[in-house]
Short mmCIF file of C-alpha atoms in Angstrom, two decimals:
data_model
loop_
_atom_site.label_atom_id
_atom_site.label_comp_id
_atom_site.label_asym_id
_atom_site.label_seq_id
_atom_site.Cartn_x
_atom_site.Cartn_y
_atom_site.Cartn_z
CA MET A 30 80.26 -68.93 50.33
CA PRO A 31 81.35 -72.42 49.25
CA SER A 32 84.49 -73.70 50.96
CA SER A 33 87.68 -73.94 48.90
CA PRO A 34 88.42 -77.38 47.42
CA ARG A 35 90.58 -79.68 49.47
CA ARG A 36 94.10 -80.00 48.20
CA VAL A 37 96.15 -83.11 47.58
CA ALA A 38 99.77 -83.65 46.54
CA LEU A 39 100.95 -86.90 44.99
CA VAL A 40 104.60 -87.84 45.52
CA THR A 41 105.70 -90.63 43.19
CA LEU A 42 108.65 -92.95 43.74
CA GLY A 43 109.89 -95.84 41.63
CA CYS A 44 109.26 -96.75 38.01
CA GLY A 45 107.11 -95.58 35.11
CA ARG A 46 104.36 -97.98 36.16
CA ASN A 47 104.02 -96.06 39.42
CA GLU A 48 103.84 -92.82 37.45
CA VAL A 49 100.82 -94.14 35.57
CA ASP A 50 99.21 -95.27 38.82
CA SER A 51 99.72 -91.82 40.39
CA GLU A 52 98.12 -90.16 37.39
CA GLU A 53 95.13 -92.48 37.77
CA LEU A 54 94.82 -91.47 41.43
CA ALA A 55 95.17 -87.81 40.45
CA GLY A 56 92.44 -88.20 37.83
CA ARG A 57 90.06 -89.83 40.28
CA LEU A 58 90.66 -87.09 42.84
CA ALA A 59 90.39 -84.22 40.34
CA ALA A 60 87.14 -85.67 39.01
CA ASP A 61 85.78 -85.63 42.58
CA GLY A 62 86.65 -81.99 43.18
CA TRP A 63 90.11 -82.15 44.74
CA GLU A 64 92.67 -79.53 43.80
CA LEU A 65 96.01 -81.04 42.78
CA VAL A 66 99.16 -79.27 44.03
CA VAL A 67 102.83 -80.06 43.53
CA ASP A 68 104.23 -79.29 46.99
CA ALA A 69 103.09 -81.43 49.92
CA ALA A 70 103.38 -78.37 52.17
CA ASP A 71 100.54 -76.76 50.19
CA ALA A 72 98.23 -79.77 50.49
CA ASP A 73 95.71 -80.93 53.05
CA VAL A 74 96.91 -84.48 52.45
CA ALA A 75 100.09 -85.84 50.91
CA VAL A 76 99.80 -89.18 49.13
CA VAL A 77 103.13 -90.99 48.77
CA ASN A 78 103.13 -93.61 46.02
CA THR A 79 105.83 -95.92 47.34
CA CYS A 80 108.21 -98.42 45.71
CA GLY A 81 108.77 -101.83 47.30
CA PHE A 82 111.16 -103.49 44.86
CA VAL A 83 114.55 -103.58 46.62
CA GLU A 84 115.89 -102.51 50.01
CA ALA A 85 117.16 -99.12 48.85
CA ALA A 86 113.78 -98.29 47.29
CA LYS A 87 111.94 -99.33 50.46
CA LYS A 88 114.16 -97.06 52.56
CA ASP A 89 113.65 -94.15 50.18
CA SER A 90 109.88 -94.65 50.37
CA ILE A 91 109.85 -94.71 54.17
CA ASP A 92 112.11 -91.64 54.34
CA THR A 93 109.74 -89.79 51.99
CA VAL A 94 106.73 -90.61 54.15
CA LEU A 95 108.60 -89.43 57.26
CA GLU A 96 109.66 -86.23 55.51
CA ALA A 97 106.06 -85.50 54.51
CA ALA A 98 104.85 -86.30 58.04
CA GLN A 99 107.09 -83.57 59.43
CA LEU A 100 104.91 -81.02 57.63
CA LYS A 101 101.87 -81.88 59.74
CA GLY A 102 101.10 -79.17 62.27
CA ASN A 103 103.45 -76.65 60.62
CA GLY A 104 101.19 -75.50 57.82
CA ARG A 105 98.29 -76.73 55.77
CA THR A 106 99.21 -80.44 55.69
CA ARG A 107 96.96 -82.48 57.93
CA ALA A 108 97.58 -86.06 56.83
CA VAL A 109 100.08 -88.31 55.03
CA VAL A 110 98.93 -91.48 53.27
CA ALA A 111 101.11 -94.29 51.91
CA VAL A 112 99.97 -96.13 48.77
CA GLY A 113 101.81 -98.06 46.06
CA CYS A 114 103.91 -101.20 46.04
CA LEU A 115 105.41 -100.94 49.54
CA ALA A 116 101.95 -100.32 51.01
CA GLU A 117 100.42 -103.16 48.98
CA ARG A 118 103.22 -105.54 49.90
CA TYR A 119 103.36 -104.93 53.67
CA GLY A 120 100.06 -103.25 54.58
CA GLU A 121 99.34 -103.67 58.31
CA THR A 122 102.98 -104.40 59.11
CA LEU A 123 104.04 -101.13 57.50
CA ALA A 124 101.27 -99.24 59.32
CA ASP A 125 102.44 -100.59 62.67
CA ALA A 126 106.08 -99.76 61.95
CA LEU A 127 105.28 -96.33 60.51
CA PRO A 128 102.74 -94.61 62.79
CA GLU A 129 103.67 -91.29 61.20
CA ALA A 130 101.50 -92.34 58.22
CA ASP A 131 97.81 -91.64 58.80
CA ALA A 132 96.85 -94.54 56.54
CA VAL A 133 98.39 -97.35 54.51
CA LEU A 134 96.18 -98.16 51.52
CA GLY A 135 96.36 -100.98 48.98
CA PHE A 136 95.48 -101.16 45.29
CA ASP A 137 91.89 -102.11 46.05
CA ASP A 138 91.45 -98.73 47.77
CA TYR A 139 92.25 -96.81 44.57
CA GLU A 140 88.70 -96.87 43.23
CA SER A 141 87.51 -95.17 46.45
CA ILE A 142 90.58 -92.99 47.02
CA SER A 143 88.57 -89.76 47.35
CA ASP A 144 86.31 -91.21 50.05
CA ARG A 145 89.32 -92.64 51.89
CA LEU A 146 91.15 -89.29 51.96
CA ARG A 147 88.06 -87.33 53.02
CA THR A 148 87.53 -89.74 55.91
CA ILE A 149 91.13 -89.32 57.03
CA ILE A 150 91.29 -85.52 57.00
CA ASP A 151 87.88 -85.32 58.65
CA GLY A 152 89.37 -87.15 61.62
CA GLY A 153 88.18 -90.66 60.83
CA THR A 154 90.27 -93.79 60.45
CA VAL A 155 90.68 -96.15 57.52
CA PRO A 156 91.80 -99.72 58.27
CA ALA A 157 95.28 -100.56 57.04
CA HIS A 158 95.51 -102.71 53.95
CA VAL A 159 95.71 -106.46 54.61
CA PRO A 160 98.27 -107.98 52.18
CA ARG A 161 97.47 -111.06 50.16
CA ASP A 162 99.10 -112.87 47.29
CA ARG A 163 97.52 -111.12 44.31
CA ARG A 164 98.43 -114.01 42.02
CA ARG A 165 95.63 -115.94 43.70
CA LEU A 166 93.02 -113.32 42.82
CA LEU A 167 92.96 -114.18 39.12
CA PRO A 168 92.37 -117.45 37.23
CA LEU A 169 95.43 -119.59 36.58
CA ALA A 170 94.66 -119.72 32.86
CA PRO A 171 95.69 -116.40 31.21
CA SER A 172 92.78 -116.63 28.76
CA GLU A 173 90.30 -116.34 31.65
CA ARG A 174 91.82 -113.30 33.37
CA GLN A 175 90.13 -110.55 31.38
CA ALA A 176 86.90 -111.29 33.25
CA GLY A 177 88.53 -110.66 36.64
CA THR A 178 86.93 -108.12 38.96
CA GLN A 179 89.93 -107.04 41.06
CA HIS A 180 91.22 -103.50 40.58
CA ILE A 181 94.43 -103.34 38.56
CA PRO A 182 96.09 -99.91 38.83
CA GLY A 183 96.56 -98.10 35.56
CA HIS A 184 94.18 -100.29 33.55
CA ILE A 185 92.01 -97.47 32.31
CA PRO A 186 89.03 -98.55 30.16
CA GLY A 187 88.35 -97.14 26.72
CA HIS A 188 87.80 -93.37 26.63
CA VAL A 189 84.47 -91.78 25.78
CA ALA A 190 83.40 -88.17 25.89
CA VAL A 191 82.35 -87.01 29.36
CA PRO A 192 81.76 -83.25 29.05
CA ASP A 193 81.58 -82.33 32.75
CA LEU A 194 85.06 -83.47 33.79
CA PRO A 195 87.60 -80.76 34.75
CA ASP A 196 90.02 -79.50 32.11
CA GLY A 197 93.06 -81.74 31.71
CA VAL A 198 91.34 -84.87 33.03
CA ALA A 199 91.20 -87.82 30.66
CA PRO A 200 87.60 -88.29 29.50
CA ALA A 201 87.06 -91.92 30.42
CA SER A 202 84.17 -94.24 31.07
CA GLY A 203 86.18 -95.64 33.96
CA PRO A 204 89.00 -94.12 36.02
CA PRO A 205 90.27 -90.86 34.49
CA ARG A 206 93.91 -89.77 34.34
CA VAL A 207 95.66 -86.46 34.87
CA ARG A 208 99.15 -85.75 33.59
CA LEU A 209 101.29 -84.75 36.56
CA SER A 210 104.24 -83.82 34.36
CA ALA A 211 104.24 -81.38 31.47
CA GLY A 212 107.20 -83.09 29.79
CA PRO A 213 107.04 -84.45 26.24
CA THR A 214 107.30 -88.10 27.37
CA ALA A 215 104.46 -90.05 28.95
CA ALA A 216 104.37 -93.59 30.31
CA LEU A 217 101.63 -95.76 28.87
CA LYS A 218 100.82 -99.03 30.59
CA LEU A 219 100.57 -102.13 28.39
CA ALA A 220 99.95 -104.71 31.09
CA SER A 221 100.32 -105.45 34.79
CA GLY A 222 101.68 -108.37 36.75
CA CYS A 223 104.00 -111.20 35.80
CA ASP A 224 103.73 -114.97 35.39
CA ARG A 225 107.46 -115.61 35.64
CA ARG A 226 108.75 -117.09 38.90
CA CYS A 227 112.25 -115.66 39.24
CA THR A 228 113.53 -116.82 42.62
CA PHE A 229 114.80 -113.35 43.64
CA CYS A 230 111.68 -111.33 42.73
CA ALA A 231 108.63 -110.62 44.90
CA ILE A 232 106.82 -108.42 42.36
CA PRO A 233 104.26 -111.04 41.18
CA SER A 234 103.08 -111.57 44.75
CA PHE A 235 101.93 -107.94 45.13
CA ARG A 236 101.38 -106.93 41.49
CA GLY A 237 99.62 -110.18 40.61
CA SER A 238 99.49 -112.42 37.56
CA PHE A 239 100.01 -111.05 34.07
CA VAL A 240 97.06 -109.15 32.56
CA SER A 241 97.19 -107.27 29.24
CA ARG A 242 95.23 -104.12 28.58
CA ARG A 243 93.04 -104.33 25.51
CA PRO A 244 94.55 -102.69 22.41
CA SER A 245 91.53 -100.38 22.04
CA ASP A 246 92.09 -99.04 25.59
CA VAL A 247 95.81 -98.56 25.01
CA LEU A 248 95.19 -96.73 21.74
CA ALA A 249 92.48 -94.53 23.22
CA GLU A 250 94.75 -93.47 26.04
CA ALA A 251 97.63 -92.91 23.60
CA ARG A 252 95.45 -90.47 21.63
CA TRP A 253 94.52 -88.63 24.82
CA LEU A 254 98.17 -88.41 25.88
CA ALA A 255 99.13 -87.00 22.48
CA GLU A 256 96.35 -84.42 22.74
CA ASN A 257 97.81 -83.41 26.09
CA GLY A 258 101.39 -82.83 24.99
CA ALA A 259 103.03 -86.28 24.88
CA ARG A 260 105.42 -86.62 21.94
CA GLU A 261 106.97 -89.91 23.08
CA LEU A 262 104.98 -92.85 24.45
CA PHE A 263 107.00 -94.98 26.88
CA LEU A 264 105.31 -98.39 27.02
CA VAL A 265 105.64 -99.93 30.48
CA SER A 266 104.68 -103.20 32.17
CA GLU A 267 106.33 -105.91 34.23
CA ASN A 268 106.92 -107.93 31.05
CA SER A 269 106.12 -106.38 27.68
CA THR A 270 107.16 -109.47 25.68
CA SER A 271 104.14 -111.35 27.13
CA TYR A 272 101.67 -108.73 25.92
CA GLY A 273 98.64 -110.33 24.30
CA LYS A 274 99.08 -113.88 25.57
CA ASP A 275 95.90 -113.58 27.67
CA LEU A 276 94.08 -112.06 24.69
CA GLY A 277 94.82 -115.00 22.44
CA ASP A 278 97.65 -113.46 20.41
CA LEU A 279 101.23 -113.59 21.65
CA ARG A 280 102.30 -111.38 18.72
CA LEU A 281 99.79 -108.67 19.51
CA LEU A 282 102.56 -106.19 20.37
CA GLU A 283 103.89 -106.43 16.83
CA THR A 284 100.42 -105.41 15.60
CA LEU A 285 99.92 -102.66 18.17
CA LEU A 286 103.24 -100.84 17.70
CA PRO A 287 102.49 -99.48 14.17
CA GLU A 288 99.06 -98.30 15.34
CA LEU A 289 100.58 -96.44 18.30
CA ALA A 290 103.25 -94.88 16.10
CA ALA A 291 100.52 -93.66 13.73
CA VAL A 292 98.66 -91.72 16.46
CA GLU A 293 98.54 -88.06 15.45
CA GLY A 294 101.01 -86.01 17.47
CA VAL A 295 103.19 -88.95 18.52
CA ASP A 296 106.76 -88.68 17.25
CA ARG A 297 108.07 -91.92 18.68
CA VAL A 298 107.17 -95.00 20.69
CA ARG A 299 109.51 -96.82 23.07
CA VAL A 300 109.05 -100.30 24.54
CA SER A 301 110.50 -101.22 27.93
CA TYR A 302 110.84 -104.36 30.10
CA LEU A 303 111.61 -107.07 27.56
CA GLN A 304 112.42 -110.62 28.67
CA PRO A 305 115.34 -112.16 26.69
CA ALA A 306 113.84 -115.67 26.94
CA GLU A 307 110.62 -114.43 25.28
CA MET A 308 112.17 -112.38 22.48
CA ARG A 309 111.15 -113.53 19.01
CA PRO A 310 112.31 -112.55 15.50
CA SER A 311 109.00 -110.87 14.67
CA LEU A 312 109.29 -108.56 17.69
CA VAL A 313 112.91 -107.68 16.90
CA ASP A 314 111.77 -106.85 13.36
CA ALA A 315 108.83 -104.74 14.57
CA ILE A 316 110.98 -102.68 16.92
CA THR A 317 113.83 -102.15 14.46
CA SER A 318 111.82 -101.50 11.29
CA THR A 319 108.55 -99.80 12.27
CA GLU A 320 108.61 -96.09 11.47
CA GLY A 321 108.08 -94.10 14.65
CA VAL A 322 109.17 -96.94 16.96
CA VAL A 323 112.67 -96.35 18.32
CA PRO A 324 115.13 -99.27 18.02
CA TYR A 325 115.53 -99.59 21.78
CA PHE A 326 115.80 -102.85 23.73
CA ASP A 327 115.48 -102.86 27.51
CA LEU A 328 116.50 -106.50 28.04
CA SER A 329 116.41 -108.02 31.51
CA PHE A 330 119.49 -110.27 31.38
CA GLN A 331 120.22 -110.26 35.17
CA HIS A 332 123.32 -112.47 34.68
CA SER A 333 124.97 -114.54 31.94
CA SER A 334 126.30 -117.56 33.82
CA ALA A 335 124.07 -120.52 32.98
CA SER A 336 124.37 -121.98 36.48
CA VAL A 337 123.42 -118.70 38.21
CA LEU A 338 120.53 -118.14 35.81
CA ARG A 339 119.13 -121.61 36.56
CA ARG A 340 119.21 -120.86 40.29
CA MET A 341 117.40 -117.62 39.49
CA ARG A 342 114.90 -119.76 37.52
CA ARG A 343 115.75 -117.91 34.34
CA PHE A 344 117.03 -119.07 30.99
CA GLY A 345 119.94 -118.32 28.68
CA ASP A 346 123.70 -117.93 28.87
CA THR A 347 126.48 -115.74 27.48
CA GLY A 348 126.39 -117.30 24.02
CA ARG A 349 122.62 -117.03 23.59
CA PHE A 350 122.51 -113.47 24.88
CA LEU A 351 125.33 -112.32 22.60
CA ALA A 352 123.57 -113.99 19.66
CA LEU A 353 120.37 -112.06 20.45
CA ILE A 354 122.32 -108.80 20.61
CA GLU A 355 124.00 -109.61 17.31
CA THR A 356 120.60 -110.25 15.71
CA ILE A 357 119.39 -106.85 16.91
CA ARG A 358 122.48 -104.99 15.67
CA VAL A 359 122.41 -106.71 12.28
CA ALA A 360 118.85 -105.43 11.91
CA GLN A 361 119.72 -101.96 13.26
CA PRO A 362 123.40 -101.19 14.02
CA ALA A 363 122.54 -98.04 16.01
CA ALA A 364 119.99 -99.80 18.23
CA GLY A 365 120.13 -98.95 21.91
CA ILE A 366 120.40 -101.90 24.30
CA ARG A 367 120.37 -101.65 28.10
CA SER A 368 120.13 -104.12 30.96
CA ASN A 369 120.47 -104.71 34.68
CA VAL A 370 122.60 -107.41 36.30
CA ILE A 371 122.66 -108.89 39.80
CA VAL A 372 125.91 -109.98 41.44
CA GLY A 373 126.35 -111.93 44.65
CA PHE A 374 123.39 -114.25 44.05
CA PRO A 375 123.49 -117.36 46.27
CA GLY A 376 125.94 -119.86 44.84
CA GLU A 377 127.70 -117.33 42.58
CA THR A 378 131.41 -118.11 42.19
CA GLU A 379 134.33 -116.10 40.86
CA ASP A 380 134.06 -118.13 37.65
CA ASP A 381 130.44 -116.97 37.34
CA VAL A 382 131.51 -113.35 37.81
CA ALA A 383 134.19 -113.81 35.15
CA GLU A 384 131.53 -115.17 32.79
CA LEU A 385 129.37 -112.10 33.44
CA GLU A 386 132.37 -109.86 32.74
CA ARG A 387 132.95 -111.72 29.46
CA PHE A 388 129.35 -111.09 28.49
CA LEU A 389 129.45 -107.39 29.30
CA ILE A 390 132.65 -106.93 27.31
CA GLY A 391 131.13 -108.69 24.31
CA ALA A 392 127.70 -107.04 24.57
CA ARG A 393 128.79 -103.38 24.43
CA LEU A 394 125.57 -102.21 26.07
CA ASP A 395 124.47 -98.58 26.05
CA ALA A 396 123.53 -98.63 29.74
CA VAL A 397 124.03 -101.15 32.55
CA GLY A 398 122.68 -101.15 36.10
CA VAL A 399 124.68 -103.28 38.55
CA PHE A 400 122.91 -104.41 41.73
CA GLY A 401 124.10 -106.45 44.67
CA TYR A 402 121.89 -109.32 45.71
CA SER A 403 119.99 -109.13 49.00
CA ASP A 404 117.29 -111.42 50.38
CA GLU A 405 113.74 -110.30 49.68
CA ASP A 406 110.85 -111.31 51.94
CA GLY A 407 108.82 -114.20 50.61
CA THR A 408 111.15 -115.13 47.75
CA GLU A 409 112.59 -118.57 47.08
CA ALA A 410 116.13 -117.19 46.85
CA ALA A 411 115.98 -116.07 50.48
CA GLY A 412 116.05 -119.76 51.45
CA LEU A 413 118.78 -120.87 49.05
CA ASP A 414 122.12 -122.09 50.35
CA GLY A 415 125.50 -120.75 49.24
CA LYS A 416 124.94 -117.18 50.44
CA VAL A 417 127.75 -114.82 49.42
CA GLU A 418 129.23 -112.70 52.21
CA GLU A 419 128.10 -109.07 52.17
CA ALA A 420 131.68 -107.78 51.86
CA VAL A 421 132.20 -109.98 48.79
CA VAL A 422 128.92 -108.78 47.27
CA ARG A 423 130.01 -105.16 47.75
CA GLU A 424 133.40 -105.85 46.16
CA ARG A 425 131.77 -107.52 43.15
CA VAL A 426 129.31 -104.64 42.74
CA GLU A 427 132.15 -102.13 42.77
CA ARG A 428 134.22 -104.19 40.32
CA LEU A 429 131.38 -104.77 37.87
CA THR A 430 130.24 -101.14 38.15
CA ARG A 431 133.72 -99.91 37.18
CA LEU A 432 133.77 -102.26 34.21
CA ALA A 433 130.22 -101.33 33.17
CA ASP A 434 130.93 -97.60 33.38
CA GLU A 435 134.04 -98.01 31.22
CA LEU A 436 132.21 -100.10 28.63
CA VAL A 437 129.21 -97.75 28.51
CA ALA A 438 131.55 -94.78 27.99
CA GLN A 439 133.24 -96.65 25.13
CA ARG A 440 129.89 -97.44 23.57
CA ALA A 441 128.95 -93.75 23.74
CA GLU A 442 132.24 -92.86 22.04
CA ASP A 443 131.30 -95.26 19.22
CA ARG A 444 128.50 -92.81 18.45
CA LEU A 445 130.84 -89.88 17.71
CA GLY A 446 129.91 -88.58 14.28
CA GLU A 447 126.58 -90.39 14.33
CA THR A 448 123.39 -88.50 13.47
CA VAL A 449 120.77 -88.87 16.19
CA ASP A 450 117.20 -87.66 16.68
CA VAL A 451 116.87 -85.94 20.06
CA LEU A 452 113.58 -85.22 21.84
CA ILE A 453 114.15 -81.89 23.61
CA GLU A 454 113.10 -81.87 27.28
CA SER A 455 114.57 -78.60 28.56
CA VAL A 456 116.15 -75.44 27.12
CA GLU A 457 118.54 -73.11 28.97
CA PRO A 458 118.45 -69.31 28.53
CA ASP A 459 121.62 -69.48 26.38
CA GLY A 460 119.83 -71.79 23.94
CA THR A 461 121.56 -74.99 25.02
CA ALA A 462 119.04 -77.81 25.15
CA GLU A 463 118.94 -81.20 26.80
CA GLY A 464 117.00 -84.23 25.65
CA ARG A 465 117.24 -87.87 24.78
CA ALA A 466 118.34 -89.68 21.64
CA ALA A 467 116.53 -92.79 20.47
CA HIS A 468 118.78 -95.09 22.53
CA GLN A 469 118.18 -93.15 25.76
CA ALA A 470 115.10 -93.88 27.87
CA PRO A 471 113.86 -91.41 30.51
CA GLU A 472 116.05 -91.08 33.62
CA VAL A 473 118.07 -94.30 33.26
CA ASP A 474 120.18 -94.13 30.08
CA GLY A 475 121.89 -90.76 30.09
CA SER A 476 120.94 -87.71 28.04
CA THR A 477 122.06 -85.63 25.07
CA THR A 478 123.00 -81.95 25.19
CA VAL A 479 122.19 -80.19 21.91
CA ARG A 480 123.84 -76.94 20.81
CA GLY A 481 122.80 -74.64 17.99
CA GLY A 482 119.46 -73.64 16.52
CA ARG A 483 116.35 -72.27 18.16
CA LEU A 484 115.08 -75.27 20.06
CA VAL A 485 111.90 -75.72 22.08
CA VAL A 486 110.70 -78.35 24.53
CA GLY A 487 108.93 -81.19 22.73
CA GLN A 488 110.82 -80.68 19.46
CA LEU A 489 112.43 -83.68 17.77
CA VAL A 490 115.69 -82.36 16.39
CA ARG A 491 118.34 -84.06 14.26
CA ALA A 492 121.86 -83.58 15.56
CA THR A 493 125.40 -84.85 15.05
CA VAL A 494 127.24 -86.32 18.04
CA VAL A 495 130.44 -84.34 18.70
CA GLY A 496 131.31 -85.31 22.29
CA THR A 497 130.62 -87.72 25.14
CA ASP A 498 130.71 -87.80 28.93
CA GLY A 499 130.13 -91.32 30.19
CA ALA A 500 126.73 -92.34 28.79
CA ASP A 501 125.84 -88.72 27.99
CA LEU A 502 126.28 -87.22 24.53
CA VAL A 503 126.95 -83.73 23.22
CA ALA A 504 125.56 -82.96 19.77
CA GLU A 505 125.30 -80.11 17.28
CA ALA A 506 121.89 -79.47 15.73
CA VAL A 507 121.78 -80.13 12.00
CA ALA A 508 120.60 -77.14 10.01
#
């Protein structure tokens, strides 16, 4: 009798880009005969796709690996493997500090992930990943990067029919993909890496330079996602406003959006990770006027004080940012706009904080994330003078968070009486449903509770906003 297939569980932490990477790993493993399970306790090996962005995310990733490691010897689980950004960023150092992990693998191991896992659970060892600056692995000129040979997670080549793949696996000429969530929203990767050199950010060093996926590959994967239950495509990257620059067309996103929205089965398309300094009128117009593309702007402001932004090696100020927001709302008054801000950056003064408060009050954003600055390994900001005391950083985070929460709640109240289109994500036995309006992205921008009507998951329902709770809305379905 043939032995039962080996089982693997993928645990994903972090952003939508990691979700795509996990689904690539799942597709590779499923295509090689592995059985995918949800619970690590039911798997022979648990693969933890880690996040390495900020200190809290690193801690969460390490805690998750340790939690999975506790399963070894108590059931089926025989090995725990760390992959993802934290593993790519620290490699050998992480392996030494975290002996509970049976292996620490980098992005270049993804193409051989099945072989790596089989070696590990058969009692062999796989050398820990050796970190390197991935920006140096591609040509400096963006136009020459498409010919690169390094593996870029989530860059799945154009799909062609491959009849012998398991059900539910993306038929691809290159790495396949398996949907790990049955929800109506799916992340779709536009590009990887970043060419910006923000002094506080280490992402380019382990994600590499900016590389766009070809439109044909993006569209092919969009069609496959729609065939497998995705009603909303959530376009992710490190910097979506740069899409196409390495393909010879900096306005390629404006061309691609209508094509994605026209994919059969797709109700709406959402773009994330927009850089304010790279926003252009044609992109604002495409997002606000293209049928099927939600008027949603995830703008990475980070601060609004000109002096702080220069030390961050970013551009703009309160006046320019408010003018951009005004342009968006003139084009589409109901547009959703969210951002994250950092307080306590080296050299930040109380006047700078006051300027940021002035911006937030004027911007009336739909969602705001407030983060306290902390030094990140290998970043320029770690060596800057003018460090703000930790107690002061905490106080500023608390103060700005209170202000942001109040302003976001007020912005939600502005939507009372507004008609919104809600994508239903769950339905309770009493018929009450929960989903997201056009201005609400998955997990980060609140949700909308819809009452009335016979609603089903994946349905796009029109509803009238009748109540609010912070960023969350309550709405009545329109007959």
